[in-house]
Short mmCIF file of C-alpha atoms in Angstrom, two decimals:
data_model
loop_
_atom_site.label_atom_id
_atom_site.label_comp_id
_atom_site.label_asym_id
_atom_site.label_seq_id
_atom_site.Cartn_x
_atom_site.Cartn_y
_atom_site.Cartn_z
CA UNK A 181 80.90 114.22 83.04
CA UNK A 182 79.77 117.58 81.96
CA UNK A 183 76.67 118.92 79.68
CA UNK A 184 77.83 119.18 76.26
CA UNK A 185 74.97 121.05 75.65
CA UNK A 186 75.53 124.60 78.24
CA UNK A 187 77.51 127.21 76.22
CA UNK A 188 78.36 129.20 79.09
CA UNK A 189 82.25 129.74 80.53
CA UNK A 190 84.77 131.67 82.74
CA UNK A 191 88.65 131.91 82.45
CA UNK A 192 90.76 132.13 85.54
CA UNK A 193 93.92 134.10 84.65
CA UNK A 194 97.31 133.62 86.50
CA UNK A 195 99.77 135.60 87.32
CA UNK A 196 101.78 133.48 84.54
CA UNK A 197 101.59 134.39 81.10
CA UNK A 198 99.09 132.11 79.27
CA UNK A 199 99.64 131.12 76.01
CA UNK A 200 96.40 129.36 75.33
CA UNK A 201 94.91 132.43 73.86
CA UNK A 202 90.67 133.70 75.20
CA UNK A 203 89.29 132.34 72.09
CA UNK A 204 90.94 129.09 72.35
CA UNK A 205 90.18 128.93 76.21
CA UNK A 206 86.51 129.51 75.30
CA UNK A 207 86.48 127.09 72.64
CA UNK A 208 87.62 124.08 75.18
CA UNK A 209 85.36 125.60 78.17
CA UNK A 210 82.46 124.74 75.08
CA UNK A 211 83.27 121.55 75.17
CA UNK A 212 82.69 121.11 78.94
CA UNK A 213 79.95 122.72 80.13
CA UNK A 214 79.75 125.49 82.89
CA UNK A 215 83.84 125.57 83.57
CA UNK A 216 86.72 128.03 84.00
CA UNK A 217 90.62 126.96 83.40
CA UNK A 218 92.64 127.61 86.57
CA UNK A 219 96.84 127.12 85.62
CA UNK A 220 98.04 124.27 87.68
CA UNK A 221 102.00 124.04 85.62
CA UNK A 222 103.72 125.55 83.14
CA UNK A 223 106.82 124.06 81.92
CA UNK A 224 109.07 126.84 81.32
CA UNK A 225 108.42 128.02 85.00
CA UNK A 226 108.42 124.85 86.71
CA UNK A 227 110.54 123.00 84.60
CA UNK A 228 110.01 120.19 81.84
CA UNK A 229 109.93 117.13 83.77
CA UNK A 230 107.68 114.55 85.45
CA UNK A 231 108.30 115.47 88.65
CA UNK A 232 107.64 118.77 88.51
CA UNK A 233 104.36 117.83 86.31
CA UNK A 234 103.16 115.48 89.30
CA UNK A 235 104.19 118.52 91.96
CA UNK A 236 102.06 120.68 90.95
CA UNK A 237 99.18 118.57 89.24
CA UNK A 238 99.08 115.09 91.66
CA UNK A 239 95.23 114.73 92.45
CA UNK A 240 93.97 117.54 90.80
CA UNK A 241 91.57 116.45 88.38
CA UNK A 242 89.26 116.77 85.80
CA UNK A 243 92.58 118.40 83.69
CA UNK A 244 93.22 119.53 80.80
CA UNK A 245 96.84 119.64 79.27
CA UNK A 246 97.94 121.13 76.39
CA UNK A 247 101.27 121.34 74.39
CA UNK A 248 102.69 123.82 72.20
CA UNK A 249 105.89 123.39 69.72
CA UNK A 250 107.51 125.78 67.03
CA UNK A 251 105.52 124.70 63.89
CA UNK A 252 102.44 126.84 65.75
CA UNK A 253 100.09 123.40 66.51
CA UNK A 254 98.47 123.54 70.13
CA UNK A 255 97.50 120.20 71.26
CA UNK A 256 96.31 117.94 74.24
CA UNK A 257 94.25 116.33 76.28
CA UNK A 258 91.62 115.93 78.89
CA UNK A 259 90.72 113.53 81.68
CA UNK A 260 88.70 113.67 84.33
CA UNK A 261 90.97 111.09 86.21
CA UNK A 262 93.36 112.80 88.86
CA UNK A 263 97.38 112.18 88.09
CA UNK A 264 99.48 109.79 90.34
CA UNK A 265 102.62 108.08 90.40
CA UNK A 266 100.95 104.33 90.47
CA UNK A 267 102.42 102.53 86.88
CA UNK A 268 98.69 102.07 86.48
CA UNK A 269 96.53 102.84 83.59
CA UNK A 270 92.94 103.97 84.61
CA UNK A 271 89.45 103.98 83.10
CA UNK A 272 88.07 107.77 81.39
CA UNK A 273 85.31 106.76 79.02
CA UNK A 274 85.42 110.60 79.03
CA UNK A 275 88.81 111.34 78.03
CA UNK A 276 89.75 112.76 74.59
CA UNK A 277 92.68 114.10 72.49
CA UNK A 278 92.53 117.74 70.44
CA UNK A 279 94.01 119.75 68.61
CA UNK A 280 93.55 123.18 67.09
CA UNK A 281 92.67 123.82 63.11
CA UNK A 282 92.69 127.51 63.22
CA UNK A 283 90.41 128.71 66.09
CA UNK A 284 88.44 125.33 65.30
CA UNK A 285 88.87 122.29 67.95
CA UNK A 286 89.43 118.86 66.18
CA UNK A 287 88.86 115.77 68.91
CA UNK A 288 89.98 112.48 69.18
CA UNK A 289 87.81 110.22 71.65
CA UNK A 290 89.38 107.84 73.58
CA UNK A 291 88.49 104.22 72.04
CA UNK A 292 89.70 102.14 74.67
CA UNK A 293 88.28 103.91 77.90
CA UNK A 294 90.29 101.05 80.39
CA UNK A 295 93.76 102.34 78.90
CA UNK A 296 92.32 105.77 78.61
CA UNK A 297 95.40 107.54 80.95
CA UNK A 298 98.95 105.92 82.40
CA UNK A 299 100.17 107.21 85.68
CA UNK A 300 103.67 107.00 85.25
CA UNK A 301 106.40 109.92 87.31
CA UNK A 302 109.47 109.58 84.37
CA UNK A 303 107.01 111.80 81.80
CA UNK A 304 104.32 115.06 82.20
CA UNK A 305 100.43 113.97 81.21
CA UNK A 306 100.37 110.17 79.47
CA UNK A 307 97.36 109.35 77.45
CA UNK A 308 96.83 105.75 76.32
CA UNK A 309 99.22 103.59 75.91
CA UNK A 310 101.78 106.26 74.42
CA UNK A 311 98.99 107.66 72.20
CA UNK A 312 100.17 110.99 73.37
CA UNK A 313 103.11 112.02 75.65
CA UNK A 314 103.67 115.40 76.79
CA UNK A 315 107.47 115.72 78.53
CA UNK A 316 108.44 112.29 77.32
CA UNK A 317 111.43 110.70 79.02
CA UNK A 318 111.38 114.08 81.25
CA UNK A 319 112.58 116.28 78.39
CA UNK A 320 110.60 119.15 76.26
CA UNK A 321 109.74 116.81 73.48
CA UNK A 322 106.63 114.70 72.61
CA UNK A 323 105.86 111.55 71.74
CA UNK A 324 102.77 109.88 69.70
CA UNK A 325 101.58 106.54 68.58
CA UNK A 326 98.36 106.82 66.97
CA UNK A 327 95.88 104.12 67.27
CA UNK A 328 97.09 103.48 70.76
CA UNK A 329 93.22 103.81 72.26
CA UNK A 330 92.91 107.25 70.39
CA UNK A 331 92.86 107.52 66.73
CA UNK A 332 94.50 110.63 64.90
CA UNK A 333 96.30 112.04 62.51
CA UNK A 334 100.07 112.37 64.06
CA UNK A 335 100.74 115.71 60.92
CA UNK A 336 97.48 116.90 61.59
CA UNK A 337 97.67 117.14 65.70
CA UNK A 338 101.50 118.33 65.54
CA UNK A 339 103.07 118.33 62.48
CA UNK A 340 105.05 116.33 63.09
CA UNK A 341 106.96 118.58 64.96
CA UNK A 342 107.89 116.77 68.55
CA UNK A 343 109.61 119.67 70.28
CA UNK A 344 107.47 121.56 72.72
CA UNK A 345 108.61 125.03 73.40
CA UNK A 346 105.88 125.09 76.03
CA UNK A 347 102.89 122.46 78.14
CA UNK A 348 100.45 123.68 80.63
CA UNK A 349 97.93 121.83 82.66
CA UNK A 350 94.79 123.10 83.93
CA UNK A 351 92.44 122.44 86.40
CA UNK A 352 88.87 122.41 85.31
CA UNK A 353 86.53 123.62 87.36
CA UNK A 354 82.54 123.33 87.00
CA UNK A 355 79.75 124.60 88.59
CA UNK A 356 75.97 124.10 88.81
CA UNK A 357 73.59 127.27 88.23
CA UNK A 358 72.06 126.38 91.89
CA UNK A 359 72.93 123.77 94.26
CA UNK A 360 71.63 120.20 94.54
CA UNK A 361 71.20 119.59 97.92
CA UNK A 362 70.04 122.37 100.07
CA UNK A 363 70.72 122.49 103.47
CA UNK A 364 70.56 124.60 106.64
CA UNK A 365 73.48 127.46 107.14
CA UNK A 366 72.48 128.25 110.69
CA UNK A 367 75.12 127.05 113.36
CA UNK A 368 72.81 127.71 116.30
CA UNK A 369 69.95 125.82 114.85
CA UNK A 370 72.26 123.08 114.20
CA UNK A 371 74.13 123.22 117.23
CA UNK A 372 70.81 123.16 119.07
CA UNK A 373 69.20 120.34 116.99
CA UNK A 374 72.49 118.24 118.92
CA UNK A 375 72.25 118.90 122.08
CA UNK A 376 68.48 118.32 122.46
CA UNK A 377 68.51 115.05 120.67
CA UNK A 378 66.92 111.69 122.43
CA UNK A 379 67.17 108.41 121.65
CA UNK A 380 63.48 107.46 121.15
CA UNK A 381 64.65 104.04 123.25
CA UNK A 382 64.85 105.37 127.08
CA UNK A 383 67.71 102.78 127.77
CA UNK A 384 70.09 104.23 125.62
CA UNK A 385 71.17 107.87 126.73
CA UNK A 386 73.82 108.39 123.74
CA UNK A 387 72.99 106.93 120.28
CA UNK A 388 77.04 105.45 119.50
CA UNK A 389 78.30 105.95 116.25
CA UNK A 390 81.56 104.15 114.88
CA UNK A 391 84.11 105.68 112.23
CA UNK A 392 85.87 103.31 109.90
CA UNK A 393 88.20 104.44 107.47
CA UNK A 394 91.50 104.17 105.78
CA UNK A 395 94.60 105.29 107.34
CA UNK A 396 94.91 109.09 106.35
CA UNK A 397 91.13 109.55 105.46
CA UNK A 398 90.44 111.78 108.84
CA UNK A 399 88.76 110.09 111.35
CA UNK A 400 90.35 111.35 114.72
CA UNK A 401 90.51 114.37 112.25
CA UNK A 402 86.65 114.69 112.46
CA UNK A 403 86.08 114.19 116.01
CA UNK A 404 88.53 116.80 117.04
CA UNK A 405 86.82 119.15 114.51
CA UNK A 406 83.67 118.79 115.49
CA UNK A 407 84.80 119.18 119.16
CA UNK A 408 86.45 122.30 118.58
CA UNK A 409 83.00 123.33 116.82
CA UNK A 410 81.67 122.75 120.43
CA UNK A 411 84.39 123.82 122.56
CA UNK A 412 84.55 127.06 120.32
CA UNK A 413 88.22 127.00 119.59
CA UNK A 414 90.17 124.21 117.70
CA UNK A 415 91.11 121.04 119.33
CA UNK A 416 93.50 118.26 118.85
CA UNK A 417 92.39 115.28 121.68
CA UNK A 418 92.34 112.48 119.29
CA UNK A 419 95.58 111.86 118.25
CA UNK A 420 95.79 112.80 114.01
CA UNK A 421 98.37 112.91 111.54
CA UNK A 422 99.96 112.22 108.54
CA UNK A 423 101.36 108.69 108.47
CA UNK A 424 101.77 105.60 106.39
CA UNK A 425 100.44 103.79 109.21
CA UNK A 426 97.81 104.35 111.46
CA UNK A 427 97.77 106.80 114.56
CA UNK A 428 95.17 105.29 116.17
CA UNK A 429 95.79 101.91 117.98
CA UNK A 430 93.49 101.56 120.18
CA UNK A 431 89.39 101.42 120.11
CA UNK A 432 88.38 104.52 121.79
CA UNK A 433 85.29 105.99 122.82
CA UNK A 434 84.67 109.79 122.71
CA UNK A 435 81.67 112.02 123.93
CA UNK A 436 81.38 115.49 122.94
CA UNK A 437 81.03 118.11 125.55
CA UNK A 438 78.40 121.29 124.94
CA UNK A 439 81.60 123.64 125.93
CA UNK A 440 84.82 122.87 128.24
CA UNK A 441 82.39 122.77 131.58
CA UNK A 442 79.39 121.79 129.53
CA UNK A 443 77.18 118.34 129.91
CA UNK A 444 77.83 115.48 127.33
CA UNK A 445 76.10 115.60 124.29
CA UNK A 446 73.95 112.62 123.34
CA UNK A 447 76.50 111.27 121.03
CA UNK A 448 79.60 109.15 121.40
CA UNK A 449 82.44 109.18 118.16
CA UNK A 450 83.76 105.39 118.22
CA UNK A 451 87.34 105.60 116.95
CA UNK A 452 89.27 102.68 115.31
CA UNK A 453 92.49 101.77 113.48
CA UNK A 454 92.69 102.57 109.92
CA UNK A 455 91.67 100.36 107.25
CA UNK A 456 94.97 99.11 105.10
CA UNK A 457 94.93 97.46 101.71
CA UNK A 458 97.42 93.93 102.58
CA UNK A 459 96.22 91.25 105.03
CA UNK A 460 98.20 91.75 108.29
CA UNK A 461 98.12 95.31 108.29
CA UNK A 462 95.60 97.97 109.65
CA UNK A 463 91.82 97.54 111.70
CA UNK A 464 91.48 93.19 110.96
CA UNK A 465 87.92 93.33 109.69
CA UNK A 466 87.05 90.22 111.95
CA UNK A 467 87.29 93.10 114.65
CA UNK A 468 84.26 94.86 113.18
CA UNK A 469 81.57 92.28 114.59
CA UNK A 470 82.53 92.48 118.26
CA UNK A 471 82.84 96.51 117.85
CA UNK A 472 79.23 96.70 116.61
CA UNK A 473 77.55 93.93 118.61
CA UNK A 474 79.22 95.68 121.54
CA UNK A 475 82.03 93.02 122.76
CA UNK A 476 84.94 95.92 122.13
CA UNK A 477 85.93 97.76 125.52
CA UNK A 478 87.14 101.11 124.98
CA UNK A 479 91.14 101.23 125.32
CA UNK A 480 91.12 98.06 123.81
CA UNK A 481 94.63 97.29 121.66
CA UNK A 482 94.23 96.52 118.30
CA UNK A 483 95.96 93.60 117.25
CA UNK A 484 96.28 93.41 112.76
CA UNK A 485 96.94 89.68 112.96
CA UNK A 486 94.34 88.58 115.30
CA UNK A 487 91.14 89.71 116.41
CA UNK A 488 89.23 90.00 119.86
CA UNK A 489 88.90 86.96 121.82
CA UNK A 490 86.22 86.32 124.00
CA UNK A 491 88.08 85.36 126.90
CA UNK A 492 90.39 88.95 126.59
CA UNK A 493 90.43 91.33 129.29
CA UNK A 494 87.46 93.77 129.28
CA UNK A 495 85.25 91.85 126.67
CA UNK A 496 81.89 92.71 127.43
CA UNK A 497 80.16 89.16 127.12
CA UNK A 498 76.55 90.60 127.50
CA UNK A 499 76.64 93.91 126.04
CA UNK A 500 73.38 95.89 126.34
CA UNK A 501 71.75 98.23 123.50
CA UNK A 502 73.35 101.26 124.49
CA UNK A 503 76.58 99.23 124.31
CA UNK A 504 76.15 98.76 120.38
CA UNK A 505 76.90 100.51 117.66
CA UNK A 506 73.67 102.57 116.07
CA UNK A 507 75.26 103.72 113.23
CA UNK A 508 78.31 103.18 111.06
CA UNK A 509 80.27 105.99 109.37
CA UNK A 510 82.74 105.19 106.67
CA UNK A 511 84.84 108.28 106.59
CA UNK A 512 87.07 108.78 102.89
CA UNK A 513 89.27 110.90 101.51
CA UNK A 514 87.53 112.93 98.79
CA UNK A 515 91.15 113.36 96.53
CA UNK A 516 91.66 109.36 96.75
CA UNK A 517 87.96 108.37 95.72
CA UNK A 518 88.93 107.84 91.74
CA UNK A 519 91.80 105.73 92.90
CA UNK A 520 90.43 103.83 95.82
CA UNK A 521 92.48 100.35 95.48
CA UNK A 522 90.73 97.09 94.72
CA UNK A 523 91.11 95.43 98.07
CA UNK A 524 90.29 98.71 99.83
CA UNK A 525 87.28 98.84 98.12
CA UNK A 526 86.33 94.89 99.09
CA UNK A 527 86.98 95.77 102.59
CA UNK A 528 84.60 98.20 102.67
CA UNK A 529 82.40 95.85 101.12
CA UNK A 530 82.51 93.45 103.49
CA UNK A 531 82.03 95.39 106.90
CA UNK A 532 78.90 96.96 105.05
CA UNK A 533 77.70 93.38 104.92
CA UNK A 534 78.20 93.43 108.47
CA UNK A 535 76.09 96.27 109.39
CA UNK A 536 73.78 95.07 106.95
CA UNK A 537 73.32 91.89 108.71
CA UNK A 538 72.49 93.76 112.41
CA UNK A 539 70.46 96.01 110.05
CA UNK A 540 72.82 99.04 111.13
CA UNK A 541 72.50 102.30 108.98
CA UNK A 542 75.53 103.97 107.41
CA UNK A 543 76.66 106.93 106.23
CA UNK A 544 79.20 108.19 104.39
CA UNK A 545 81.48 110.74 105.37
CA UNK A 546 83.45 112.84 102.56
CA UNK A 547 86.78 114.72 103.62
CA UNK A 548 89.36 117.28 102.02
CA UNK A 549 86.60 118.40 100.42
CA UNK A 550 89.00 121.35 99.94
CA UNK A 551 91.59 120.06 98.73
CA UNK A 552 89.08 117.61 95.42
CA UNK A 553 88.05 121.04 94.30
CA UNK A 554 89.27 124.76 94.05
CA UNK A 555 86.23 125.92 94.01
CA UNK A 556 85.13 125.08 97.31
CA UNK A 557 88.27 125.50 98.55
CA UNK A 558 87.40 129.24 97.52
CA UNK A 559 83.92 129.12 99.49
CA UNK A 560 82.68 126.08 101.05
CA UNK A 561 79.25 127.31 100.29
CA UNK A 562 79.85 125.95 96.76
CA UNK A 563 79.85 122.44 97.85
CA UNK A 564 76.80 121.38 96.26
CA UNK A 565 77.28 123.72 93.16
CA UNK A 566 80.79 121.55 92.23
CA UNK A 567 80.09 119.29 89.80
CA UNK A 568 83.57 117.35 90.95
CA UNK A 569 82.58 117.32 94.53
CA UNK A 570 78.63 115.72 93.02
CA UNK A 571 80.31 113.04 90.39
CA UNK A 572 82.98 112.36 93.41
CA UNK A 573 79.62 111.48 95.51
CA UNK A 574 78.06 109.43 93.06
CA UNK A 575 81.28 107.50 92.11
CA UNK A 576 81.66 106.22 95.85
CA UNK A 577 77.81 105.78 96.38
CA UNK A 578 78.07 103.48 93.23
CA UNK A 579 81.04 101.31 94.56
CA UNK A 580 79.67 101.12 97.85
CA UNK A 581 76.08 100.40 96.88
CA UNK A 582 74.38 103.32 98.95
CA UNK A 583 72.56 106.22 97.70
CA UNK A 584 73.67 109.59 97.71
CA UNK A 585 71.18 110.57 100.39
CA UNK A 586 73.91 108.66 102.38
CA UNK A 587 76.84 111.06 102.24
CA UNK A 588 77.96 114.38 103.67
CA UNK A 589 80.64 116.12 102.95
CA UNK A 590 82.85 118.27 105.21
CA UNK A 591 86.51 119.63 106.01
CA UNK A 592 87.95 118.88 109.06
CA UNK A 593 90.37 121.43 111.42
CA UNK A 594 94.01 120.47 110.31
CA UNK A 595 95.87 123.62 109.85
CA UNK A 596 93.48 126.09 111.22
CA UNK A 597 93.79 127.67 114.47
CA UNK A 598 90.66 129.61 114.56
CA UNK A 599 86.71 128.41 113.70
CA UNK A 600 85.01 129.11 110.21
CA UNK A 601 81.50 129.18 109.96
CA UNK A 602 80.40 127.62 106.90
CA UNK A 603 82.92 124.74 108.05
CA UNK A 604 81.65 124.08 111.38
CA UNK A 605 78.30 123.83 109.36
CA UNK A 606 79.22 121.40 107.19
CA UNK A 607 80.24 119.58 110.78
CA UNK A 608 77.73 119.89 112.19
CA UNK A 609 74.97 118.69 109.46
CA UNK A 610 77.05 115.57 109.13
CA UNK A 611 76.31 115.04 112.97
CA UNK A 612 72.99 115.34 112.69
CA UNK A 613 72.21 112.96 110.01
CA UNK A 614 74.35 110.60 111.94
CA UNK A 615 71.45 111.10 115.22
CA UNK A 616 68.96 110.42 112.31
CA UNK A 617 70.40 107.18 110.96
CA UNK A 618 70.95 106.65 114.47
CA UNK A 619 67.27 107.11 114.75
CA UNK A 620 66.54 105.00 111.97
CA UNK A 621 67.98 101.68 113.93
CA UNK A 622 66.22 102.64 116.63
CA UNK A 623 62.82 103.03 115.24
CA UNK A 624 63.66 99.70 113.61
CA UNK A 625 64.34 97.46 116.11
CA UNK A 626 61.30 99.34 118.32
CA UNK A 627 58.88 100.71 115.86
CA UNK A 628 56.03 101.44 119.11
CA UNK A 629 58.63 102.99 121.24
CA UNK A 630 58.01 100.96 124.22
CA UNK A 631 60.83 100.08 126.72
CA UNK A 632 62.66 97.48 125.69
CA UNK A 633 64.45 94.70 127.50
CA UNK A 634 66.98 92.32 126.04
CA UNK A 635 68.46 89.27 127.20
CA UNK A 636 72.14 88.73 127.11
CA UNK A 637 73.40 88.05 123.31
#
């Protein structure tokens, strides 16, 4: 996940006093790369349990967590894997045990990389399968089975000595020397780029661009934000929320405005249900064809059990090109990408197919950037210096078979009531590499430019 090979490191002290001594700190940050330690818990302020572990430290990740007892031994783990509540184990082929000789770091690979961490909510961190337990049975002790997918010495990690008098978890957090990507951090170029955008086909005034997601992930979330980035004051139209279920029922249609008395902008936001794991439940992906052929009238209901039929009220039977979708936008939470479910993940799958099929490009759009990574939370300006934020990128681009050219990252307007610059940025870029894809189908279906004239499909 990290270089092994850059020496370099920063501590982030607390307010809470830190046991895990400088040298000990730097001797972990070694191990890692370009990292500081930021506190997440500490048991004796918080309280030795699994709850309180999973308050504190639920989707934070990569983590290290460490335990202390009487004898003097410091011990742990890492994982870059983010800590739920799910009963599941999940893969780390970077995840590893330690414990401290002196000032000198002894580590234990993991050896079975599937079973590297349990997410279980009756214990604090759980590595293997009971290799290591910090807060077992939500008490101050530990528990150890060596061999279970790590192989140690039980009296040479801890002495043998399973009382903790103390366990702490910290966030690591790594950064690049320069960033990755670069980009523009101009609003008014940006904002100006929008509104003077053309389809290159003359029959299509607004290239239409439809957001699929699960339920949570923040698509009426986005359009609001990057309304209020063009209103110039937050906005909630679309309806958003926290839910189980989705907010949005209904296939709706929005075009930006350049300000409250301002003309359209040459984009429309297509808005649909959220995407749900069970069959039954959430946007039926048998929906997906007549949204991006161009059957779907706005307003329509969404119905989980059964798709559009042709003979509903408002189905467009002959849709035109400007009708269609031009490019497809699969917007994800960034704090849920390491534990996107199976069928999730196959849903996804299989509406790409769809928009591979009519040769639509797609994009994908990364949210809560925020909240994946301290760091940018600090200054958004560090997106593309986080290393979390980067591996979070390439981990979806590699389940959803697209390349990282293909995603932009961005927090949207939840809690704010007033406009930040560097975030309206990040909006705002993501909008205009939607017009571009958008361009891209264009130039593909008419590579002269010519006027084009279609028969009823």
């Amino acid at each position: 996940m990290f270089s092994m090979t850059v020496k370099s490191y920063s501590v982030q002290r607390s307010s809470m006093k830190i046991p895990l001594v400088f040298s000990r700190q730097k001797t972990i940050c070694s191990q890692l790369g370009t990292v500081k330690l930021k506190l997440l818990f500490k048991a004796t302020v918080y309280g030795f349990t699994g709850p309180a572990f999973l308050q504190r430290c639920s989707s934070h990740s990569p983590t290290v967590s460490v335990g202390y007892n009487a004898s003097g031994f410091v011990f742990g783990g890492f994982t870059q894997q983010p800590f739920t509540q799910s009963g599941q184990f999940v893969n780390d082929n970077k995840a590893f045990l330690f414990t401290f000789s002196g000032e000198k770091l002894i580590k234990y690979p993991v050896t079975n990389a599937a079973q590297a961490v349990k997410m279980v909510n009756n214990c604090g961190p759980h590595f293997g399968n009971g290799a290591l337990i910090l807060l077992n049975g939500n008490q101050p002790v530990v528990h150890t089975n060596p061999g279970q997918h790590y192989n140690f010495n039980a009296a040479e990690m801890h002495g043998n000595d399973l009382n903790l008098i103390e366990c702490e978890v910290y966030q690591v957090e790594g950064m690049l020397s320069k960033p990755w990507r670069m980009m523009t951090w101009t609003k008014k170029e940006l904002m100006e780029s929008i509104k003077t955008y053309k389809p290159t086909v003359s029959s299509v005034p607004q290239a239409r661009v439809l957001m699929i997601g699960p339920v949570g992930a923040g698509k009426s979330s986005f359009f609001n934000s990057i309304n209020s980035v063009f209103r110039g004051h937050v906005t909630n139209q679309a309806i958003s929320g926290c839910a189980s279920t989705s907010l949005t029922t209904q296939f709706r249609t929005y075009t930006l405005k350049a300000g409250r008395e301002g003309k359209p902008l040459p984009i429309i936001l297509c808005d649909t249900m959220g995407l749900e794991e069970g069959n039954g439940a959430g946007l039926n992906v048998d929906d997906i064809s007549s949204i991006l052929k161009g059957h779907m009238p706005d307003r329509h209901q969404f119905n989980s059990a059964a798709p559009l039929d042709s003979e509903a009220h408002g189905y467009r039977k002959s849709p035109e090109l400007k009708d269609k979708i031009h490019c497809v936008v699969y917007v994800l939470d960034a704090c849920k990408i390491s534990i996107l479910p199976t069928k999730m993940e196959e849903k996804l799958k299989a509406i790409r197919n769809k928009a591979n099929l009519l040769g639509i490009p797609q994009l994908i759009l990364l949210t809560k950037i925020d909240e994946a990574c301290p760091l940018v939370e600090e200054d958004l300006m560090n997106i593309y210096r986080s290393i979390y934020i980067k591996e979070t990128m390439q981990k979806i681009c590699s389940q959803l078979g697209v390349p990282l050219s293909c995603v932009a990252p961005v927090k949207n307007y939840t809690e704010e009531w007033e406009l930040d610059l560097n975030c309206d940025i990040l909006l705002l870029s993501a909008v205009n590499q939607m017009l571009r894809f958008a361009d891209n189908y264009f130039d593909d279906i008419n590579p002269t430019n010519k006027p084009l004239f279609f028969s009823n499909c």
